[in-house]
mmCIF file with all atom_site columns, C-alpha atoms in Angstrom:
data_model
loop_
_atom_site.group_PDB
_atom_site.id
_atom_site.type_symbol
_atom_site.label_atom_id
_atom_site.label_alt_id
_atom_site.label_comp_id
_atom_site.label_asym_id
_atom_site.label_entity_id
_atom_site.label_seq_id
_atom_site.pdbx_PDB_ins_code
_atom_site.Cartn_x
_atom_site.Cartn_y
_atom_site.Cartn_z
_atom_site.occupancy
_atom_site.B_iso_or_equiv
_atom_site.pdbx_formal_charge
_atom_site.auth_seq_id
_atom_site.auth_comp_id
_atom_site.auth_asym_id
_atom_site.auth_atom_id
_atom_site.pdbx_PDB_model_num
ATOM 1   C CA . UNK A 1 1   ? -5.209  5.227   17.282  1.00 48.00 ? 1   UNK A CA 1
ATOM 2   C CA . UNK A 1 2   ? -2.478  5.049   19.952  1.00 51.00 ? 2   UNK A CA 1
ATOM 3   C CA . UNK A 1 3   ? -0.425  1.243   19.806  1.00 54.00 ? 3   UNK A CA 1
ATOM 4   C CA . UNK A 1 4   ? 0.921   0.307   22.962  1.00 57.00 ? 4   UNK A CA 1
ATOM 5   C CA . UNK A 1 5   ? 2.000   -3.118  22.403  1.00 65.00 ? 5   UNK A CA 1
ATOM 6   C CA . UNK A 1 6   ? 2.553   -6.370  20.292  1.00 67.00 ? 6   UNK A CA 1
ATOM 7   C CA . UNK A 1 7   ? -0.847  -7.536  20.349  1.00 75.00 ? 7   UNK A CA 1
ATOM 8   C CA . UNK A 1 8   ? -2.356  -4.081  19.259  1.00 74.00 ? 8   UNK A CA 1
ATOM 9   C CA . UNK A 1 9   ? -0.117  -3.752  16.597  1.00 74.00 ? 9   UNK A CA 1
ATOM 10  C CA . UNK A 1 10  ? -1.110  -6.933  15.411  1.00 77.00 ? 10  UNK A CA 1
ATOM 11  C CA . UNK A 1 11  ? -4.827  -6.337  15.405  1.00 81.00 ? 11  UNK A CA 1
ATOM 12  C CA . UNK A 1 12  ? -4.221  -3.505  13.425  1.00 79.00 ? 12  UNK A CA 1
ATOM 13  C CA . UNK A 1 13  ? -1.878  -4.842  10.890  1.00 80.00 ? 13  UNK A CA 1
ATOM 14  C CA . UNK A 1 14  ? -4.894  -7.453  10.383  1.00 85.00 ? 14  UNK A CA 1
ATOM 15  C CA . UNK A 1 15  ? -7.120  -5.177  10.566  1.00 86.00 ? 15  UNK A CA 1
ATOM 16  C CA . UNK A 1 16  ? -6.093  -2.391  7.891   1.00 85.00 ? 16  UNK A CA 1
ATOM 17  C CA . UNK A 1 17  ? -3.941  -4.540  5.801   1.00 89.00 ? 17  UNK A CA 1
ATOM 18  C CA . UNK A 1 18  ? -7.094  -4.586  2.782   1.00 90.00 ? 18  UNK A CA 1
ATOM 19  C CA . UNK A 1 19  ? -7.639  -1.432  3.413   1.00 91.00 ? 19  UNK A CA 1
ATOM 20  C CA . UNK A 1 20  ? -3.749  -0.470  2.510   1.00 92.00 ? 20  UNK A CA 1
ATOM 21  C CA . UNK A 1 21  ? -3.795  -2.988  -0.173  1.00 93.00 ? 21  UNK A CA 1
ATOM 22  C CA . UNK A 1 22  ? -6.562  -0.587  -2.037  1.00 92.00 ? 22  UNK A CA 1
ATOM 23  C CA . UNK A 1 23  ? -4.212  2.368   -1.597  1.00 92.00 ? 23  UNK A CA 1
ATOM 24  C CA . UNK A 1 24  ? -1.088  0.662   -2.763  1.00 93.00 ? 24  UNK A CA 1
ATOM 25  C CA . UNK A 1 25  ? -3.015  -0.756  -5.758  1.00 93.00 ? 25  UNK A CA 1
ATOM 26  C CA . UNK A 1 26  ? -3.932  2.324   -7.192  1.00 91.00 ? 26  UNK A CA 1
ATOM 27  C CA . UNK A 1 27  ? -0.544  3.940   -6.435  1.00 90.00 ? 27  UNK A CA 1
ATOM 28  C CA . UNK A 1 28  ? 1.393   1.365   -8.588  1.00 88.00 ? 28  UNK A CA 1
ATOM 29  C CA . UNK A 1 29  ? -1.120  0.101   -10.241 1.00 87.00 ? 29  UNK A CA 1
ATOM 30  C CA . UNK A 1 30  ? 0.061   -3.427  -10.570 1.00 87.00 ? 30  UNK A CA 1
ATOM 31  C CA . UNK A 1 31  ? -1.510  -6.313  -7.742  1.00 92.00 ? 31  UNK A CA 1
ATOM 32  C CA . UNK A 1 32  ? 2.167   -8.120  -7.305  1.00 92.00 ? 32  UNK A CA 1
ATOM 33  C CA . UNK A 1 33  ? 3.493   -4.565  -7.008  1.00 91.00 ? 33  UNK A CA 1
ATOM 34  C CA . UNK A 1 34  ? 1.052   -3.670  -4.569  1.00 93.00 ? 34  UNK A CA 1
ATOM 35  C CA . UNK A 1 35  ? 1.078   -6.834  -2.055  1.00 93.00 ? 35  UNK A CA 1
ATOM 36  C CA . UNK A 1 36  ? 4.791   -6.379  -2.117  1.00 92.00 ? 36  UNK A CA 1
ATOM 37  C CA . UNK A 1 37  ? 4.618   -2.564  -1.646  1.00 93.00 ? 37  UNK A CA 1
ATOM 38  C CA . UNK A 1 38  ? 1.938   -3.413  1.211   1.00 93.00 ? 38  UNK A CA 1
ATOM 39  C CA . UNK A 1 39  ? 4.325   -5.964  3.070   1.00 92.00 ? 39  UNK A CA 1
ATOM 40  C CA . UNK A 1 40  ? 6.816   -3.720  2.920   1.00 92.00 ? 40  UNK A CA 1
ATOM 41  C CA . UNK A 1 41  ? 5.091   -0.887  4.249   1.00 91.00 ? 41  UNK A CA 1
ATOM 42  C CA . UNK A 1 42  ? 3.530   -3.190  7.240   1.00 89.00 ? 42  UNK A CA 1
ATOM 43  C CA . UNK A 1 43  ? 7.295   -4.682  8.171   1.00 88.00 ? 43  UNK A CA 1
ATOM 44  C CA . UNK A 1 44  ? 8.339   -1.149  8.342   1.00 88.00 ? 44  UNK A CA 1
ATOM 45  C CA . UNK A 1 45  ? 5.285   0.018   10.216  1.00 84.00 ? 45  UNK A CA 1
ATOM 46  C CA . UNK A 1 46  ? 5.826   -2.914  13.207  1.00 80.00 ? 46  UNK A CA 1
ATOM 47  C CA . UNK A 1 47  ? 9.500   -2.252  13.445  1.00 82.00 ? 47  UNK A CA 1
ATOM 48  C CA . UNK A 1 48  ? 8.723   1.593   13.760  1.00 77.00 ? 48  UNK A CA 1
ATOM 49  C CA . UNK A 1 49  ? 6.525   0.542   16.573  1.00 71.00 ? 49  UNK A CA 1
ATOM 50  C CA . UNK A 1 50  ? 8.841   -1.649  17.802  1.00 68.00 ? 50  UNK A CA 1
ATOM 51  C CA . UNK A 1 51  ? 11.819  0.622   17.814  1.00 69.00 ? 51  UNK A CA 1
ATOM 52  C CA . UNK A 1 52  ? 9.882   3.542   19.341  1.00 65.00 ? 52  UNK A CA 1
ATOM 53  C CA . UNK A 1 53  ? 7.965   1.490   22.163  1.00 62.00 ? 53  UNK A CA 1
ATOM 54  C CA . UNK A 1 54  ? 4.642   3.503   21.464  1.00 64.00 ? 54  UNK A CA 1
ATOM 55  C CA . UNK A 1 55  ? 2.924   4.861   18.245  1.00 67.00 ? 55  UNK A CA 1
ATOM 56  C CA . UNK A 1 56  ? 0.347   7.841   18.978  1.00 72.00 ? 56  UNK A CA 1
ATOM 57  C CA . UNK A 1 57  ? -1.300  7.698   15.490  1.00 79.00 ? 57  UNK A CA 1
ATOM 58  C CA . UNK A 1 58  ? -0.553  4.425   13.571  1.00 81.00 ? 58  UNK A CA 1
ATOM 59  C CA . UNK A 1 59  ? -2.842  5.083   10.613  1.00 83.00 ? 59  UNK A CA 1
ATOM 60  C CA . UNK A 1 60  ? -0.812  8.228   10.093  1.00 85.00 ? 60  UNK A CA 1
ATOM 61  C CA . UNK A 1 61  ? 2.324   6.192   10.344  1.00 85.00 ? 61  UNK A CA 1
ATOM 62  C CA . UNK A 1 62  ? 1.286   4.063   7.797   1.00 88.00 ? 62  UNK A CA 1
ATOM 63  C CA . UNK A 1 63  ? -0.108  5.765   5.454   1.00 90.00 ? 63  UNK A CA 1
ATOM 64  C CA . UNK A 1 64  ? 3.368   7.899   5.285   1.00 91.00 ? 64  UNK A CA 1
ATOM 65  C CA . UNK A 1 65  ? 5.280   4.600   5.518   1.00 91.00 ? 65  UNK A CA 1
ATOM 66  C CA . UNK A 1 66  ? 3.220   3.558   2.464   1.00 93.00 ? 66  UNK A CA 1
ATOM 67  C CA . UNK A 1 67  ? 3.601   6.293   0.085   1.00 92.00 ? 67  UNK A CA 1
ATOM 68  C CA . UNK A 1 68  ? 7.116   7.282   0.928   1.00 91.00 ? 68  UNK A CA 1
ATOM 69  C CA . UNK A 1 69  ? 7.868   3.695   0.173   1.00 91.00 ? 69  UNK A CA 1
ATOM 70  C CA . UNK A 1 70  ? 6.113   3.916   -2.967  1.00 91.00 ? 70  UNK A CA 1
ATOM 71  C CA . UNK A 1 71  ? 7.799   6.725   -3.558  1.00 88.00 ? 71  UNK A CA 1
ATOM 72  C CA . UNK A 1 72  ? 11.311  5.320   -3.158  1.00 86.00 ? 72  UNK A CA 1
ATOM 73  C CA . UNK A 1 73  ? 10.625  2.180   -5.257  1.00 83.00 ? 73  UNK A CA 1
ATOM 74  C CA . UNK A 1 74  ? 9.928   4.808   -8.725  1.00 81.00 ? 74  UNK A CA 1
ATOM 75  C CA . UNK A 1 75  ? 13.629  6.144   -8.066  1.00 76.00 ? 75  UNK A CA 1
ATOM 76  C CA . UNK A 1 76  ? 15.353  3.397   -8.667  1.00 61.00 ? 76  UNK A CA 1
ATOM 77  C CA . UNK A 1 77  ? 17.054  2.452   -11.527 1.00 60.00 ? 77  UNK A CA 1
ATOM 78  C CA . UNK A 1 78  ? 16.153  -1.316  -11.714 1.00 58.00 ? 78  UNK A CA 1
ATOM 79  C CA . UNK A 1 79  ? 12.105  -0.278  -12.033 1.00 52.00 ? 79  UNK A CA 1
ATOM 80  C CA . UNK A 1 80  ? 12.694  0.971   -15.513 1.00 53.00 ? 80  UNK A CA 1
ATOM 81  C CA . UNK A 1 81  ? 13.265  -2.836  -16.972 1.00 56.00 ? 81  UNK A CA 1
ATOM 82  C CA . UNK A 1 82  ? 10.985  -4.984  -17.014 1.00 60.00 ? 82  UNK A CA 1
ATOM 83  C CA . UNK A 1 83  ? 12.152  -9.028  -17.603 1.00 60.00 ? 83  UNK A CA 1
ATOM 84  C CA . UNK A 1 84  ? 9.674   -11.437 -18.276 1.00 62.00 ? 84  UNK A CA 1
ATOM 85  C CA . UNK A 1 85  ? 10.643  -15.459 -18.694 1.00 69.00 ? 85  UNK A CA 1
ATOM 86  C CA . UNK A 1 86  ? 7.589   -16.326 -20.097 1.00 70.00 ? 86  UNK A CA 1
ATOM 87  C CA . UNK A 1 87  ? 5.081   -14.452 -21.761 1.00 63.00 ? 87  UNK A CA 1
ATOM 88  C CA . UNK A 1 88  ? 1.479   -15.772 -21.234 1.00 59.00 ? 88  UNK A CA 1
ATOM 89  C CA . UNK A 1 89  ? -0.366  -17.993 -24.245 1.00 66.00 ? 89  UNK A CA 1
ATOM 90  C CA . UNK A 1 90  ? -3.596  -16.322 -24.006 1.00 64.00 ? 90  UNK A CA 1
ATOM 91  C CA . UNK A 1 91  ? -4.318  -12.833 -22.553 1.00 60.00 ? 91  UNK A CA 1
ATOM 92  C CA . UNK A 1 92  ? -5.396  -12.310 -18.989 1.00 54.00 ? 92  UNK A CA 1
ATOM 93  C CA . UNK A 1 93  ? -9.000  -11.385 -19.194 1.00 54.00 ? 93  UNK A CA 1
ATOM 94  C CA . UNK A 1 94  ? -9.800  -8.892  -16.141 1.00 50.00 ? 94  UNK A CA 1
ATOM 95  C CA . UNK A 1 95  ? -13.695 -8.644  -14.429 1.00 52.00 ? 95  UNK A CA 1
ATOM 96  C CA . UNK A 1 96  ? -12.940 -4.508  -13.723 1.00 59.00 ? 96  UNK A CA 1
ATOM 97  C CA . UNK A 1 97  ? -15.358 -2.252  -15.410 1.00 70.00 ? 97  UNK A CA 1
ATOM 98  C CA . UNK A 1 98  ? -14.171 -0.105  -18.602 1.00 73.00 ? 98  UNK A CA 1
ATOM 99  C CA . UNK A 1 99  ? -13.772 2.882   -16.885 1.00 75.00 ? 99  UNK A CA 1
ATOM 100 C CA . UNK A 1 100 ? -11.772 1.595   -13.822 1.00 78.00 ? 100 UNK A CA 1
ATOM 101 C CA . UNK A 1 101 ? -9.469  0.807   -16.311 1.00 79.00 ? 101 UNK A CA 1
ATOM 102 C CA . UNK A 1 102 ? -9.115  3.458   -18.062 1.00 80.00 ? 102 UNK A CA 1
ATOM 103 C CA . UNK A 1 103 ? -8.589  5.046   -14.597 1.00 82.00 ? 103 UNK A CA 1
ATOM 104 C CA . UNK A 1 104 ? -5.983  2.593   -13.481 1.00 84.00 ? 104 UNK A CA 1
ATOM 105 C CA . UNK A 1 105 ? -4.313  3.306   -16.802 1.00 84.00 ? 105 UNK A CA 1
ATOM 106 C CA . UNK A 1 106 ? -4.570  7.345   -17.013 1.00 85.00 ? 106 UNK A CA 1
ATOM 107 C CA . UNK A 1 107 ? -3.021  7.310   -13.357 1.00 87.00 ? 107 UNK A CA 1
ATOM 108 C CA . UNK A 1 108 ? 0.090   5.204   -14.756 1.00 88.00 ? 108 UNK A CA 1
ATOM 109 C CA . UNK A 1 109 ? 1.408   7.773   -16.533 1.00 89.00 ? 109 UNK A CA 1
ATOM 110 C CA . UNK A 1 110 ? 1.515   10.344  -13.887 1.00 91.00 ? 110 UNK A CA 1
ATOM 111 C CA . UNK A 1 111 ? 4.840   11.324  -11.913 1.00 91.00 ? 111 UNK A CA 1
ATOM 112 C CA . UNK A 1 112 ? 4.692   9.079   -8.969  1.00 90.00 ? 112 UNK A CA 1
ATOM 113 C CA . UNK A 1 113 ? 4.145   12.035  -6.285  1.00 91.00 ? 113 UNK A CA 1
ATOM 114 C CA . UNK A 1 114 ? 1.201   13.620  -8.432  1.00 93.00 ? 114 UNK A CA 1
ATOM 115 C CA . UNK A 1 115 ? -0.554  10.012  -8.055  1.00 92.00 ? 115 UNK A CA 1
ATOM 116 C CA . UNK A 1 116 ? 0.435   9.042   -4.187  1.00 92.00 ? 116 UNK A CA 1
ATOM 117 C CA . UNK A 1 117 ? -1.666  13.165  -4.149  1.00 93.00 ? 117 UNK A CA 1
ATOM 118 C CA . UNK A 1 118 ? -3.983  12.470  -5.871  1.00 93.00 ? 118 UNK A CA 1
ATOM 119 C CA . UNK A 1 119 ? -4.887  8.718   -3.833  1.00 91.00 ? 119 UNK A CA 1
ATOM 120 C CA . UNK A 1 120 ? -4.162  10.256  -0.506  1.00 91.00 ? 120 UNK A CA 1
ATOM 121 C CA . UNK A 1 121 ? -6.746  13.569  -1.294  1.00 92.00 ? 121 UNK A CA 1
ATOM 122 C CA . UNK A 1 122 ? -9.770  11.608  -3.383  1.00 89.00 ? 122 UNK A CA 1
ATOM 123 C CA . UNK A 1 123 ? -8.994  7.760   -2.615  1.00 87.00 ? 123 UNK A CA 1
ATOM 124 C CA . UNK A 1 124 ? -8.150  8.323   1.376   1.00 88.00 ? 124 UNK A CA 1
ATOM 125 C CA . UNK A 1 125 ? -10.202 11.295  1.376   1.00 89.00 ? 125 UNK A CA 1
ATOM 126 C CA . UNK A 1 126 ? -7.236  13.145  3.161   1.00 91.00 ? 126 UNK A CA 1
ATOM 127 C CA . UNK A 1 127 ? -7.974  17.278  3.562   1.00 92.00 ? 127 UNK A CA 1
ATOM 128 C CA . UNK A 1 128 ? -5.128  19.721  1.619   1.00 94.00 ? 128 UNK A CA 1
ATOM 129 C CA . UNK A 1 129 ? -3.329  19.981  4.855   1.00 93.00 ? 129 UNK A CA 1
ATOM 130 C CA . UNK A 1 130 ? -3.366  16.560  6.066   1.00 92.00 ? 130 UNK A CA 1
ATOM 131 C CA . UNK A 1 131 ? -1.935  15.167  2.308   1.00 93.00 ? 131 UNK A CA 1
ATOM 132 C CA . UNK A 1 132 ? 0.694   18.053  2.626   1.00 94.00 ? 132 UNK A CA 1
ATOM 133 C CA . UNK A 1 133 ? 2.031   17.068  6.292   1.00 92.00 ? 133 UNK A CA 1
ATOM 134 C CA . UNK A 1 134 ? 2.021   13.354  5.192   1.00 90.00 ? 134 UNK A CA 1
ATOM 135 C CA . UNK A 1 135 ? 4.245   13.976  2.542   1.00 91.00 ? 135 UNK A CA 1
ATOM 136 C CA . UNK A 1 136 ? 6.251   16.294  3.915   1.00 92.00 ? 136 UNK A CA 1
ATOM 137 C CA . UNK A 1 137 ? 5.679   19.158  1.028   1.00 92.00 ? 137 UNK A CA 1
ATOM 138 C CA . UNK A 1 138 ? 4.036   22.528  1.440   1.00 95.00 ? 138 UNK A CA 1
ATOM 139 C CA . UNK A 1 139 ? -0.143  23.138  0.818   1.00 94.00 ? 139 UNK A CA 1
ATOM 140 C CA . UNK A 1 140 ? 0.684   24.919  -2.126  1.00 95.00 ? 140 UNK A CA 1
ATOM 141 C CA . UNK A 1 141 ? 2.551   22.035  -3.955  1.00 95.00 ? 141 UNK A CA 1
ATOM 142 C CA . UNK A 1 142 ? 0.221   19.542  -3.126  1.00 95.00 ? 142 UNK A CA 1
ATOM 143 C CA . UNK A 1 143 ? -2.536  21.695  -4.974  1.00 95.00 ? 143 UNK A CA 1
ATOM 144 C CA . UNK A 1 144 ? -0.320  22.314  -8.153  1.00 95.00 ? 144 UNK A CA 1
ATOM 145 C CA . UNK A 1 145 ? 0.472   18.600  -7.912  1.00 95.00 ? 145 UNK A CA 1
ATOM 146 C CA . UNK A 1 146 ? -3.223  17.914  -7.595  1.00 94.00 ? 146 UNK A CA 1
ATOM 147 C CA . UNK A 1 147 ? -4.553  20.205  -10.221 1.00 94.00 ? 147 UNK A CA 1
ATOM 148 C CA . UNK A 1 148 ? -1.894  19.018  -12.673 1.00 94.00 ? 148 UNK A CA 1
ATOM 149 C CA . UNK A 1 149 ? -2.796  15.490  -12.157 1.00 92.00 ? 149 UNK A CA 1
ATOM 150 C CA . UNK A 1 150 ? -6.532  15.638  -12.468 1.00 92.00 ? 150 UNK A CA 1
ATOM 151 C CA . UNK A 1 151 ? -5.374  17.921  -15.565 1.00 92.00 ? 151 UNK A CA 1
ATOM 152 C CA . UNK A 1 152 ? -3.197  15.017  -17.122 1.00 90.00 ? 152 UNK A CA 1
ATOM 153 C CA . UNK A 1 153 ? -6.406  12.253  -16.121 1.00 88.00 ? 153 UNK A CA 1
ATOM 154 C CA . UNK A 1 154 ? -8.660  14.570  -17.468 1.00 87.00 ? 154 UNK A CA 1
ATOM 155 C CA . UNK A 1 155 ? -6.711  14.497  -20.656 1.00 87.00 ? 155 UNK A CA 1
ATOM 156 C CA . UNK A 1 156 ? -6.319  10.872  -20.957 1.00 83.00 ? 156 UNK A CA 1
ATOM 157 C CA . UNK A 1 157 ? -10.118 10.097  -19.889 1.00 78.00 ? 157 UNK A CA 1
ATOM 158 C CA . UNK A 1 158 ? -11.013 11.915  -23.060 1.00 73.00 ? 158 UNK A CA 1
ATOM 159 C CA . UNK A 1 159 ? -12.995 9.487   -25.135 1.00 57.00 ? 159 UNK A CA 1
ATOM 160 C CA . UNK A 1 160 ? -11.964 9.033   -28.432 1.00 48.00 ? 160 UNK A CA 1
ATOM 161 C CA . UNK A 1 161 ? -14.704 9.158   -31.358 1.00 44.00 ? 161 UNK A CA 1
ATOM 162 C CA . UNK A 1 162 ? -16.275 5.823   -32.499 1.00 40.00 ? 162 UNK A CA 1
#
């Protein structure tokens, strides 16, 4: 998808922001973490296509604006606290399904590149080649980081005896 000008780059920041919500969600795993990853990743994406007058393949470009922000955000040092002000009186109680979160929870503890590998090749349905060019590692890695993760999901999916 080629973006020319203001307008198109609008209609497809409309357009594919629920679909890059889904994809930030199970990256981070957290819905505040997400919208904020997404808005991120969209502000970025329109001043990239701002800055260089015409984008050839936008979905491309924001995909890799996505996870490489997603990326970025598990380096630093300030996502290892976590303050709260409040905590809640009663629990949150969630309408997912069991195993979606048990899903959402085995792909929390991966390293944050086995995860944004693992969305981009089963969630995105991306090819070997096309999740090693976005992320800017070799074919190889991105199948060690692949068969590792579905390894450590694997483990953690295990169900425990009743």
């Amino acid at each position: 998808m080629r973006i020319d000008d203001d307008a198109a780059l609008h209609a497809y920041v409309e357009g594919r922001r629920t679909a890059l919500f889904r994809s930030a969600y199970l990256l981070c795993g957290d819905r505040h973490e997400a919208e904020d990853l997404v808005q991120t990743t969209l502000v970025k994406v329109v001043l990239g296509g701002r800055r260089h007058g015409r984008l050839d393949n936008i979905e491309a470009y924001a995909r890799k604006t996505l996870v490489n922000t997603f990326i970025a955000s598990r380096r630093r040092f300030w996502r290892r606290e976590r303050a709260y002000g409040e905590l809640p009186e009663t629990a949150h109680t969630a309408s997912d399904t069991d195993t979606g979160l048990m899903v959402r929870a085995a792909l929390a503890t991966l390293t944050a590149r086995q995860r944004a590998v693992l969305v981009l090749r089963y969630w995105e349905d991306l090819s070997v080649e096309a999740t090693a060019a976005l992320l800017g590692m070799r074919e190889n890695t991105v199948k060690s980081h692949t068969a590792r993760g579905l390894a450590a999901l694997r483990a953690e999916m295990v169900e425990e005896p009743v």
